[in-house]
Short mmCIF file of C-alpha atoms in Angstrom, two decimals:
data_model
loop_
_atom_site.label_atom_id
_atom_site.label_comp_id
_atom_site.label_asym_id
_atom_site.label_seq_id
_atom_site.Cartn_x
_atom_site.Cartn_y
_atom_site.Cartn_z
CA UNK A 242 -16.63 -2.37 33.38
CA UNK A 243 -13.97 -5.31 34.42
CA UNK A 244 -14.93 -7.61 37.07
CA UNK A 245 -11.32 -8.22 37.74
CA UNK A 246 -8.00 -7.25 37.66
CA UNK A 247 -6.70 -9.48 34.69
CA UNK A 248 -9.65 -8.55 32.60
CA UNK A 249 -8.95 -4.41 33.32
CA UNK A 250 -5.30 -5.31 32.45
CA UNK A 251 -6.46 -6.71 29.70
CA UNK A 252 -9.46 -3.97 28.54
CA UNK A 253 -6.54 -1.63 28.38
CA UNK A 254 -3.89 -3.38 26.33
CA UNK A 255 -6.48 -4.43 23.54
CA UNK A 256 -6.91 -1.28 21.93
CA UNK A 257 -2.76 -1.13 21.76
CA UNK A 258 -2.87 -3.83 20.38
CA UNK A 259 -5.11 -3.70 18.01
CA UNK A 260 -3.57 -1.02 16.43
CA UNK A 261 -0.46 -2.07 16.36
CA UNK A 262 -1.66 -5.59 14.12
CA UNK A 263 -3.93 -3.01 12.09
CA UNK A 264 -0.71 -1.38 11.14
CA UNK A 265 1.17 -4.61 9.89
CA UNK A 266 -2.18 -5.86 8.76
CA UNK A 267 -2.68 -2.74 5.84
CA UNK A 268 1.43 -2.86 5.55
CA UNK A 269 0.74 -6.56 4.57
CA UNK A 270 -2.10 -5.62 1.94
CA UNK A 271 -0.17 -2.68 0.49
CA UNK A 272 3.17 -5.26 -0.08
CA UNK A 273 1.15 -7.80 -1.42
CA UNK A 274 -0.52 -5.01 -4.09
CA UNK A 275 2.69 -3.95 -4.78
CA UNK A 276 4.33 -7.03 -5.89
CA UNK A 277 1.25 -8.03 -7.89
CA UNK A 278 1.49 -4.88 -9.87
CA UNK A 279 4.99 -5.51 -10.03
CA UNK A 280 4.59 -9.14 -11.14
CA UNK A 281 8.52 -10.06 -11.79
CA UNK A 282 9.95 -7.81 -9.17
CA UNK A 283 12.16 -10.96 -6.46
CA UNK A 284 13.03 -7.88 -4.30
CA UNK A 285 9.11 -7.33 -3.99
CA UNK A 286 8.63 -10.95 -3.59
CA UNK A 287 11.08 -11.28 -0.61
CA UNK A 288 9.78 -7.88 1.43
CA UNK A 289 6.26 -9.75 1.19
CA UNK A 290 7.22 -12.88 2.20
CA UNK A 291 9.32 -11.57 5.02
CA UNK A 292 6.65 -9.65 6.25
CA UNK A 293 4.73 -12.59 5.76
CA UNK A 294 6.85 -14.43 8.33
CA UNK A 295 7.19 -11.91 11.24
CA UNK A 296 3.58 -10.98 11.36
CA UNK A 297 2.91 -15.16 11.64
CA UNK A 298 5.64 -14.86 14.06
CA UNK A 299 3.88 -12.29 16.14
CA UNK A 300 0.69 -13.82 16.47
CA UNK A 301 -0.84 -11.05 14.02
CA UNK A 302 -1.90 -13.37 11.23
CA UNK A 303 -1.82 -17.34 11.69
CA UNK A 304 0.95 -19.35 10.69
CA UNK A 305 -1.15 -21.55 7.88
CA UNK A 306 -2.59 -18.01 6.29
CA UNK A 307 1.34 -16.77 5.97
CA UNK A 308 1.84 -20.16 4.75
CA UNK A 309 -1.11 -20.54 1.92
CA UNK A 310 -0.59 -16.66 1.06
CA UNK A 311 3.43 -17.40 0.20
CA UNK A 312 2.20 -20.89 -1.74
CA UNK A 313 0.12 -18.57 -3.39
CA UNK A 314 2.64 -15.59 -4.14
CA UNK A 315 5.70 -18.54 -5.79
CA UNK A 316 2.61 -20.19 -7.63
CA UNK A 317 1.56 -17.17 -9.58
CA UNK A 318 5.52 -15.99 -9.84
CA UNK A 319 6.42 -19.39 -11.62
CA UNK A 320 3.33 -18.92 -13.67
CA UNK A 321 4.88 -15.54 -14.77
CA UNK A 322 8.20 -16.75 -14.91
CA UNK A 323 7.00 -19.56 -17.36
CA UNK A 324 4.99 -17.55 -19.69
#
């Protein structure tokens, strides 16, 4: 149980929450599947790192972990892209 108001407030938007950054969470792992299936695909590239940006921009993932994850995506696509 809360011992005060702000922590109730807060006790009941958590679980809202939390599903709602679950959701972008398994949208991010499913984009970032998809474009490494799809290894040459820029359209695939550009939904990922979009969706990169907005959940950093949301406070679901942190900025540096959007930031290392796209470093990581353009690394491996120039690899492809060179071979």
């Amino acid at each position: 149980m809360a011992n005060s108001k702000s922590a109730a407030k807060r006790a009941r938007q958590n679980p809202r929450r939390t599903l709602r950054n679950r959701s972008v969470v398994t949208t991010l792992r499913s984009l970032t599947k998809r474009d490494a299936a799809a290894s040459g695909k820029t359209e695939e590239r550009r939904a990922l790192i979009s969706a990169l940006d907005k959940a950093a921009k949301r406070g679901v993932i942190h900025k540096n972990v959007a930031n290392r994850r796209k470093a990581r995506l353009n690394k491996a696509a120039a690899k492809a892209s060179a071979s």
